[in-house]
CSV table of C-alpha atoms and ligand atoms in Angstrom, one decimal:
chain,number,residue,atom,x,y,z
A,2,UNK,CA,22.4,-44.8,71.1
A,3,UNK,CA,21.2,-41.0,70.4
A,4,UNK,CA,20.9,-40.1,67.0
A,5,UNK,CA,21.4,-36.4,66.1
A,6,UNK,CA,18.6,-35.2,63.7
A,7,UNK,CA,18.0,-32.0,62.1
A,8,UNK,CA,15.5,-29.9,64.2
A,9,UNK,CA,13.5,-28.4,61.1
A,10,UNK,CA,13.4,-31.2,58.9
A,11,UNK,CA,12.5,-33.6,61.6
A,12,UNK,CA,10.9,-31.9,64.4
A,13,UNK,CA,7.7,-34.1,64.5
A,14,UNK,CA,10.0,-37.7,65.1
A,15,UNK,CA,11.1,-35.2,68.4
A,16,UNK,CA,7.6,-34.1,69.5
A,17,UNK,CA,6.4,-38.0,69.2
A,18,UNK,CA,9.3,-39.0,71.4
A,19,UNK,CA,8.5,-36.5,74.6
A,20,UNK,CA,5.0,-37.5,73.8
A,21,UNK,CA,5.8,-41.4,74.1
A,22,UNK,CA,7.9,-40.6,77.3
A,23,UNK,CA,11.6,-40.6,75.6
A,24,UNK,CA,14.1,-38.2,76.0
A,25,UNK,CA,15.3,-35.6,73.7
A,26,UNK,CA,18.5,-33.0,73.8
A,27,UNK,CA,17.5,-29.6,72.4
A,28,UNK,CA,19.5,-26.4,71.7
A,29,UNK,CA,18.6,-23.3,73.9
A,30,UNK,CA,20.3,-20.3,73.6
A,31,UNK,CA,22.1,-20.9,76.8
A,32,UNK,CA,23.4,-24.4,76.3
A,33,UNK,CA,21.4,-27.9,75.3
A,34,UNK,CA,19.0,-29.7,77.9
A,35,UNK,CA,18.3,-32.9,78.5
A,36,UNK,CA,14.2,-32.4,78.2
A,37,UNK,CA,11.2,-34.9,79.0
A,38,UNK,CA,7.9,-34.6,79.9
A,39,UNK,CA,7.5,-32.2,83.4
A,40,UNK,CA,4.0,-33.8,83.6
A,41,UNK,CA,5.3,-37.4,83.9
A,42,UNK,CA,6.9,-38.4,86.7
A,43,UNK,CA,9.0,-40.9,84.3
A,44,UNK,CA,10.1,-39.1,82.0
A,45,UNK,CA,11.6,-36.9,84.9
A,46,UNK,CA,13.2,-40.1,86.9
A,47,UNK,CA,14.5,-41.0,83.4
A,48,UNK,CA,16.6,-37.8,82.9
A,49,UNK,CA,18.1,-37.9,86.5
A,50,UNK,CA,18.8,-41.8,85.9
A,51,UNK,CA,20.5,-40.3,82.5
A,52,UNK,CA,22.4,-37.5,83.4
A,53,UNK,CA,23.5,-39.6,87.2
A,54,UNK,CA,22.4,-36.7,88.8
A,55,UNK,CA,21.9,-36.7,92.6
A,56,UNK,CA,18.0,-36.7,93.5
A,57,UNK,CA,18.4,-33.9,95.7
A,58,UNK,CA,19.4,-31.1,92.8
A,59,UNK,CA,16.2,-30.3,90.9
A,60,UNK,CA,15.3,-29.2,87.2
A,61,UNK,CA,14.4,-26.0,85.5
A,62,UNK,CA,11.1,-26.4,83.9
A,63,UNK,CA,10.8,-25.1,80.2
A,64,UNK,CA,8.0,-22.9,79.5
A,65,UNK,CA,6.7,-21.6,75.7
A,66,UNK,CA,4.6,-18.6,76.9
A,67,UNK,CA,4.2,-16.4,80.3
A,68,UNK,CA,0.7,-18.2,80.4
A,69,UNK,CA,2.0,-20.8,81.1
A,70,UNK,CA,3.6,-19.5,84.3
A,71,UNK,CA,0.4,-18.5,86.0
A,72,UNK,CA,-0.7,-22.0,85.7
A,73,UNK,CA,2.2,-23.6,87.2
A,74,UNK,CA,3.7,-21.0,89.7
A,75,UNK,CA,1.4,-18.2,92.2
A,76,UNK,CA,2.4,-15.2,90.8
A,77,UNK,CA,1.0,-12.2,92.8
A,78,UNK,CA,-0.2,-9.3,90.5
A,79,UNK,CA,2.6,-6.4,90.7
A,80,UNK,CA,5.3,-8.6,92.1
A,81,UNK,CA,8.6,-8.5,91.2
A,82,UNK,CA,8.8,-11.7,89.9
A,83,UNK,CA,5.8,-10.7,87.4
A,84,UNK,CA,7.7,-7.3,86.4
A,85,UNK,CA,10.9,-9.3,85.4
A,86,UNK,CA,8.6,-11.5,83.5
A,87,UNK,CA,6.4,-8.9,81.5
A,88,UNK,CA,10.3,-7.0,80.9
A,89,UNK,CA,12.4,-9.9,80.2
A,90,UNK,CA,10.3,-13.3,79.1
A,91,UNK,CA,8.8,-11.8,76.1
A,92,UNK,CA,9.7,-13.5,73.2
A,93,UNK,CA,11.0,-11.4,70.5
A,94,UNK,CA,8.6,-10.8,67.8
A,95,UNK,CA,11.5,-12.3,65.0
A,96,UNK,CA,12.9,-15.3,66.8
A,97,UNK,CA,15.8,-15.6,64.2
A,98,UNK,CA,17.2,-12.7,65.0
A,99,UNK,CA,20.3,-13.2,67.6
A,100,UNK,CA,21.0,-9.6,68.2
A,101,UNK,CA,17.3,-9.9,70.1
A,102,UNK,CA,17.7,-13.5,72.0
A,103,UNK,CA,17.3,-12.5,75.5
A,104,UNK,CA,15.7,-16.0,77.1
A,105,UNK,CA,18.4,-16.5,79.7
A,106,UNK,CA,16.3,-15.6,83.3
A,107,UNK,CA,15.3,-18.7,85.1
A,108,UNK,CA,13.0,-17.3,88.0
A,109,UNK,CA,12.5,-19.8,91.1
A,110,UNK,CA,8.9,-19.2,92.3
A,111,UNK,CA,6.6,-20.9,94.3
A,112,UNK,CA,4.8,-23.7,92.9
A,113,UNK,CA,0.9,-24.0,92.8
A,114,UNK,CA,0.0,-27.1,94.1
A,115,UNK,CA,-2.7,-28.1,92.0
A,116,UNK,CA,-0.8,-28.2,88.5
A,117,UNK,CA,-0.3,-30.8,86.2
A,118,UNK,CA,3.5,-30.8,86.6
A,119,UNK,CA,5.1,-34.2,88.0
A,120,UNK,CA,5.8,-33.5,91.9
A,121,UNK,CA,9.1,-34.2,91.4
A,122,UNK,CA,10.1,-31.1,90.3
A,123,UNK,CA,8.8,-29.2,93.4
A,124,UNK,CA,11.5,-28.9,96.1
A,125,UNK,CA,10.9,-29.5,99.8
A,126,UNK,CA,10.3,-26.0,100.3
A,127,UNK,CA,7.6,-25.7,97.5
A,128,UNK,CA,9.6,-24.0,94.9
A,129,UNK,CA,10.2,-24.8,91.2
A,130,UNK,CA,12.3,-22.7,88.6
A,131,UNK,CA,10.5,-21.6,85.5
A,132,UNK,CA,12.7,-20.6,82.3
A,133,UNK,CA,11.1,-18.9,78.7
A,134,UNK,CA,13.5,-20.0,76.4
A,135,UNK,CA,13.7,-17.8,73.2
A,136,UNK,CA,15.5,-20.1,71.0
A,137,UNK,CA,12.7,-20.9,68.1
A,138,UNK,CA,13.6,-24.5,68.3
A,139,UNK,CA,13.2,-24.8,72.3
A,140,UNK,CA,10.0,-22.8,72.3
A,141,UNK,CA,8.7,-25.0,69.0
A,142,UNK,CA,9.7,-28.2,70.6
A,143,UNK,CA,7.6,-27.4,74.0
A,144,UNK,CA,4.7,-25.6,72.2
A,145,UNK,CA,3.9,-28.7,70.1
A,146,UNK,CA,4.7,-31.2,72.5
A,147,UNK,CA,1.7,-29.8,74.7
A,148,UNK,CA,3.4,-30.1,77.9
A,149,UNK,CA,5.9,-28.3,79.5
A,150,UNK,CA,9.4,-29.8,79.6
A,151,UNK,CA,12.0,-30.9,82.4
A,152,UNK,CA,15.4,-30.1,81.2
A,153,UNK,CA,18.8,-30.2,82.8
A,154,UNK,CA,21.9,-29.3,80.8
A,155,UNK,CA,22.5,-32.1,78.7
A,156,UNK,CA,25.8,-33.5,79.8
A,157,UNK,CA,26.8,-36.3,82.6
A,158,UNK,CA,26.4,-35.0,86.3
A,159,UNK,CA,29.4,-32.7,87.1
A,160,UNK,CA,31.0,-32.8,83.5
A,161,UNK,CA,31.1,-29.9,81.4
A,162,UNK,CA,28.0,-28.2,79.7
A,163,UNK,CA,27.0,-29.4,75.9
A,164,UNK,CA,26.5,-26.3,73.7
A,165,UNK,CA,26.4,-28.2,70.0
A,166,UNK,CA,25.2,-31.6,69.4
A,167,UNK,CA,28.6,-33.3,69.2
A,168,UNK,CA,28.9,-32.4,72.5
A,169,UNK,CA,25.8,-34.2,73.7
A,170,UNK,CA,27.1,-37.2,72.0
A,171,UNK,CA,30.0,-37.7,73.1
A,172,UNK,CA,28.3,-37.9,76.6
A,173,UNK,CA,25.1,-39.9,76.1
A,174,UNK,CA,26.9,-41.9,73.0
A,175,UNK,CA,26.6,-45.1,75.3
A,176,UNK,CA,23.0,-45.0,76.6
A,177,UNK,CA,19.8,-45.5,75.4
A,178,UNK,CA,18.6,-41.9,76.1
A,179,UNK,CA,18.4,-39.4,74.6
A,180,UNK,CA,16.5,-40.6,72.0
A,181,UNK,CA,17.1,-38.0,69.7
A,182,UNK,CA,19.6,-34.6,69.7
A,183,UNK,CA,18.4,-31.9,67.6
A,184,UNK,CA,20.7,-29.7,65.7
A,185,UNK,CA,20.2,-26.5,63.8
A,186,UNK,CA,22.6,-23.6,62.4
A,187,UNK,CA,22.1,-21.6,65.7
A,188,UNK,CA,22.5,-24.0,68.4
A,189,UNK,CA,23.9,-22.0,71.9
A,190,UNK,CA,23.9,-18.1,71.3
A,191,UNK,CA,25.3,-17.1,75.0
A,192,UNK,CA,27.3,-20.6,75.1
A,193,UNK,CA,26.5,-20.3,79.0
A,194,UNK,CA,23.5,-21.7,81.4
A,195,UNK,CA,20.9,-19.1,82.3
A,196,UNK,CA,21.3,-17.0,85.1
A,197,UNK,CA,18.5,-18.0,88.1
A,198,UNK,CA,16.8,-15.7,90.4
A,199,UNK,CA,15.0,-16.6,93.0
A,200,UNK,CA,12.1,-13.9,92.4
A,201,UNK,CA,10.0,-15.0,95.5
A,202,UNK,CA,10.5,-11.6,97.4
A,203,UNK,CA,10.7,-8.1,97.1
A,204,UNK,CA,14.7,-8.2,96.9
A,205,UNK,CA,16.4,-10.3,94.4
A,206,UNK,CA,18.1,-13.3,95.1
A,207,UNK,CA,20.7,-14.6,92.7
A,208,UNK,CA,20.8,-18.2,92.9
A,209,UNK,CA,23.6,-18.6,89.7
A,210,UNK,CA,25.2,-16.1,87.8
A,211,UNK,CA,24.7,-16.8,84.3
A,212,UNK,CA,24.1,-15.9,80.3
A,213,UNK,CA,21.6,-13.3,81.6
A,214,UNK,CA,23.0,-9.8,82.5
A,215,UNK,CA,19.9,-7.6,82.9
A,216,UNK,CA,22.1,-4.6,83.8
A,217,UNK,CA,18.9,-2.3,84.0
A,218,UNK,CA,16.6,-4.5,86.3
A,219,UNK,CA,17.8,-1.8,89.5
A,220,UNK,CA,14.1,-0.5,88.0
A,221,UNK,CA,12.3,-3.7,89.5
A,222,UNK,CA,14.1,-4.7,92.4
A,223,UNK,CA,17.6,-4.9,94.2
A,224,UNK,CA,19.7,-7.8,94.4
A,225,UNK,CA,20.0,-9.1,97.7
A,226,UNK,CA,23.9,-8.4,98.6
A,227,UNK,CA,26.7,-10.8,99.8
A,228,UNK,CA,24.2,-13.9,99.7
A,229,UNK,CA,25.9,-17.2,99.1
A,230,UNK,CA,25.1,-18.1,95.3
A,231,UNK,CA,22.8,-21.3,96.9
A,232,UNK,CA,21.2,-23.2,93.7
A,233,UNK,CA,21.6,-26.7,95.0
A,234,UNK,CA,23.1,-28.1,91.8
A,235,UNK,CA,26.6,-25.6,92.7
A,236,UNK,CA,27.9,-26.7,96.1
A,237,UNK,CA,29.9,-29.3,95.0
A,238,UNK,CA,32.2,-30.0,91.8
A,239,UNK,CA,30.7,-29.3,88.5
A,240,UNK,CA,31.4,-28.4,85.1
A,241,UNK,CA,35.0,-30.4,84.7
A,242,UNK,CA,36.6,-31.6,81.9
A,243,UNK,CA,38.2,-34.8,82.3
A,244,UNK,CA,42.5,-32.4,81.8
A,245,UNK,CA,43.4,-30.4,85.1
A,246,UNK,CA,42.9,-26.8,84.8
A,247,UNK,CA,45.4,-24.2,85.9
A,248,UNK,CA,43.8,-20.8,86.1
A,249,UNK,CA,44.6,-17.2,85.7
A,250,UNK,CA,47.9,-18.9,83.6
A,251,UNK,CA,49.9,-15.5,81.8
A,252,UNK,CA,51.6,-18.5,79.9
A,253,UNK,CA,52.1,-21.8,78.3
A,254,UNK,CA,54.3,-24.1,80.2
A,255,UNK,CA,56.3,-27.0,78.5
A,256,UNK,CA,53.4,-29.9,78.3
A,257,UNK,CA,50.3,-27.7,78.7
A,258,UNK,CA,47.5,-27.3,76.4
A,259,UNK,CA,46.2,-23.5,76.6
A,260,UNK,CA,43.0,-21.8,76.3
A,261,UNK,CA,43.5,-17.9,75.7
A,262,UNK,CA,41.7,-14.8,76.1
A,263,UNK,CA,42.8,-11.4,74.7
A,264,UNK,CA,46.2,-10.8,74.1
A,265,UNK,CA,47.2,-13.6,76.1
A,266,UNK,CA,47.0,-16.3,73.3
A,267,UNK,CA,46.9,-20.0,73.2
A,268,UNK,CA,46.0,-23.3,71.5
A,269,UNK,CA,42.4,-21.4,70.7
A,270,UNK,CA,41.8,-18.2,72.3
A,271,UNK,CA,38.4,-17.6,73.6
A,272,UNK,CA,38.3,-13.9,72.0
A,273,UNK,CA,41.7,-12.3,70.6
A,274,UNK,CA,39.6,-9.3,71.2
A,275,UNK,CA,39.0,-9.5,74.7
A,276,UNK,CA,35.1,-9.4,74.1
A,277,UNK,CA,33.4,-11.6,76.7
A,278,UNK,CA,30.5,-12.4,75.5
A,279,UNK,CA,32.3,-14.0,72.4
A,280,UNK,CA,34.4,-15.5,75.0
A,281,UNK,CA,31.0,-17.0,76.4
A,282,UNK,CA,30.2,-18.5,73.3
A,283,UNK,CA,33.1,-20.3,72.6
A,284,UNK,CA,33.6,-21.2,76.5
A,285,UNK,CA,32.4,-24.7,77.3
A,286,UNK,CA,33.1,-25.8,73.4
A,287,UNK,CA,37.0,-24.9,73.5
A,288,UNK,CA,37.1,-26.7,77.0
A,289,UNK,CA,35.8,-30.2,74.9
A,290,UNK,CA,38.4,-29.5,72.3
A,291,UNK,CA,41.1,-29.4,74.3
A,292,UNK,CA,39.8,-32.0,76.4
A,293,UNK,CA,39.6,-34.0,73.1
A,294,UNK,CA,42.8,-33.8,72.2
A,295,UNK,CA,44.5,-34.5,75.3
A,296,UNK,CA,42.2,-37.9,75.5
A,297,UNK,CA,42.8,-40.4,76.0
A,298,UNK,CA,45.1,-40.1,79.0
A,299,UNK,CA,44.8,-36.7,79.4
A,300,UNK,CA,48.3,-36.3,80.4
A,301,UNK,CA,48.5,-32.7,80.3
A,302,UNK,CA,47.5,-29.7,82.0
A,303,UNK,CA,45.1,-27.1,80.5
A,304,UNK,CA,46.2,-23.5,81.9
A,305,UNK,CA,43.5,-20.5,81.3
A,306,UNK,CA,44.4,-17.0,80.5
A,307,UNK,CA,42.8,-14.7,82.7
A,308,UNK,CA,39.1,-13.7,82.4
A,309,UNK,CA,38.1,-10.4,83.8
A,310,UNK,CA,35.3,-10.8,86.9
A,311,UNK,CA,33.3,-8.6,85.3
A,312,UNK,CA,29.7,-8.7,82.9
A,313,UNK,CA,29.7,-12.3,81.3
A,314,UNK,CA,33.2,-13.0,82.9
A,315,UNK,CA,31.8,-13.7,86.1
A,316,UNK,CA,30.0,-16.3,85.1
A,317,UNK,CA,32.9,-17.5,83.5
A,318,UNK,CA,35.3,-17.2,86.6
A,319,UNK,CA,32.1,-18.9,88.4
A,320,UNK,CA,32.4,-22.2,86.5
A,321,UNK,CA,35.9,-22.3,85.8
A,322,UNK,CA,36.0,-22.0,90.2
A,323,UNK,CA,33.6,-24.9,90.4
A,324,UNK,CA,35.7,-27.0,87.6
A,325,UNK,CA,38.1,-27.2,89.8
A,326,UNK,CA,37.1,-27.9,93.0
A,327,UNK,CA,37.4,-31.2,94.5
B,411,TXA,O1,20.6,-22.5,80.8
B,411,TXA,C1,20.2,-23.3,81.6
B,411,TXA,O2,19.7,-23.0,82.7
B,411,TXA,C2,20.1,-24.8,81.1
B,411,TXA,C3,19.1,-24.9,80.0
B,411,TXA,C4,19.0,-26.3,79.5
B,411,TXA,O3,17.9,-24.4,80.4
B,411,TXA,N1,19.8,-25.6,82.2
B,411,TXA,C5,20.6,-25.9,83.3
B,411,TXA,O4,20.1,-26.8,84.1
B,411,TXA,O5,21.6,-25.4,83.4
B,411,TXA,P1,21.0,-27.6,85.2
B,411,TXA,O6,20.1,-28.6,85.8
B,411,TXA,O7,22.2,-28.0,84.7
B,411,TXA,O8,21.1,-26.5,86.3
B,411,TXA,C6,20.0,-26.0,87.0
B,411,TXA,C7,20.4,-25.4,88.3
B,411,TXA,C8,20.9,-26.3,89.3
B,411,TXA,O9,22.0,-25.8,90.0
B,411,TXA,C9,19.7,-26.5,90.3
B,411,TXA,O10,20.2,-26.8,91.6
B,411,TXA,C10,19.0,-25.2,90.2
B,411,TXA,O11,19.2,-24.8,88.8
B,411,TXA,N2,17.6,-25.3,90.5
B,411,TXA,C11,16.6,-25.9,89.8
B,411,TXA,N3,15.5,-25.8,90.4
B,411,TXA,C12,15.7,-25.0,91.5
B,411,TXA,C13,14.8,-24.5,92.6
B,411,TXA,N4,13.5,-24.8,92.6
B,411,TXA,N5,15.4,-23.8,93.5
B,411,TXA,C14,16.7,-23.5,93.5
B,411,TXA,N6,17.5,-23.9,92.5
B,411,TXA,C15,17.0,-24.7,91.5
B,412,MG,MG1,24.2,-28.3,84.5
């Protein structure tokens, strides 16, 4: 069973885990991954044996400096990909501070073939995604640990996305892995997975909408347009609670639970303000609330107040789509 530690007081008992090949969830300020070893090609089989997750869906690859990137990844000098690097991978000089988090651009690139990552983590085409976090505990974890780190969100295949340490639990409480989940007072500042470009041309191809916005990247390179959002991992079903959903509900039926937004209000409201990127935040941990108290039969419905497709709300309308799908 996975035992949830504090990250500052024990951060060593997590390093000598990854080290030893174990498993271990960590806070990013997306949402928490399931990270082992990218240079070990069990520690990688372990977390899709984990998580369930179908072979053919691979893993974002952690990273604690832009370095690091070169080594693992051809990055041509003056490419796009290395402009969206340079502008949006540098780590803020005080990692503490929220208002400056900004960690949420996973870049798919082609991978050099003569790195130390495990080849499982290179897709048939030769490609692997590389993602900076700037959450002090991520980057702290892989920097000491010595080697980058494979990490999935840390939740079952298809289920919805852990963003606090209870939520890990209540996924992995059964099995022997994670070894450890590491809390702290700033777990998930965006509350949703990172956004991933594929950053291989000169146009800009968005794989997943996600936490990252990057309104003023028009300066580095166009988005390709009307491109099917193609990240493996999003064809099918994904990020379901165990309650039916009813979306776009403008009210509570008799025998529904009700997540809110704005004025339209609820059992919890993701923002009474209408602010989305609070909404964000509280996204994926509201959905395991209500989840948890319709358990154990989950007899009733949970209807959604509208979310606005626009900014951080189409990533939300993106997974709240794929929750539902069959
Ligand atoms: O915020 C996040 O991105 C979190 C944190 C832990 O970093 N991670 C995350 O990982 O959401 P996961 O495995 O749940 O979703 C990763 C997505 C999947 O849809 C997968 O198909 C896609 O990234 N992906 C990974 N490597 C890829 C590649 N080389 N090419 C295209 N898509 C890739
Ligand atoms: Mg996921």
């Amino acid at each position: 069973m996975p035992q949830i530690i504090d990250a500052s007081a024990m951060m060593q008992q997590a390093v000598t885990a990854l080290q030893q090949g174990a498993l271990v969830a960590m806070p990013t300020e997306t949402v928490y991954g399931l990270a082992g070893n990218a240079t070990d090609d069990a520690a990688v089989r372990l977390i899709y044996a984990t998580k369930s997750r179908p072979a053919h869906n691979p893993l974002i690859v952690h990273i604690a400096s832009i370095a690091d990137a070169y080594d693992l990844a051809h990055i041509v000098a003056g490419s796009v990909a290395e402009k969206l690097m340079q502008k949006y991978w540098q780590p803020p000089a005080d990692l503490n501070d929220g208002a400056m988090i900004l960690g949420a651009l996973t870049l798919v690139l082609t991978a050099k073939e003569n790195s130390a990552l495990s080849k499982l983590l290179i897709t048939d085409e030769g490609t692997i995604a590389l993602r900076l976090p700037h959450h002090p505990t991520a980057l702290e974890l892989i920097a000491k640990a010595g080697f980058p780190l494979a990490a999935p969100s840390a939740n079952l295949s298809g289920q919805l996305t852990p963003t606090r340490a209870e939520h890990v639990m209540r996924h992995f409480a059964d099995l022997p892995q994670p070894h450890y989940i590491l809390t702290d007072p700033c777990p998930c500042h965006y509350g949703i997975e990172s956004t991933i470009i594929d950053a291989r041309g000169e146009r800009l191809n968005i794989l997943r909408q996600g936490s990252w916005q990057g309104e003023d990247f028009a300066d580095i390179a166009q988005p390709e347009k009307n491109t099917p959002i193609i990240a493996p991992g999003m064809l099918s079903r994904h990020y379901a609670p165990n309650s039916r959903l009813r979306l776009n509900a403008s009210n509570q039926q008799a025998d529904e639970l009700m997540l809110g937004f704005g004025k339209i209000d609820g059992d919890l409201n993701l923002s009474p303000a209408g602010d989305l990127m609070e909404a964000a935040h509280h996204f994926y941990d509201y959905l395991f609330q209500l989840d948890q108290m319709n358990s154990p039969d989950y007899r009733k419905i949970i209807a959604v107040a509208k979310i606005p497709a626009h900014d951080m709300g189409i990533a939300l309308n993106d997974r709240l789509a794929r929750a539902i799908a069959r």
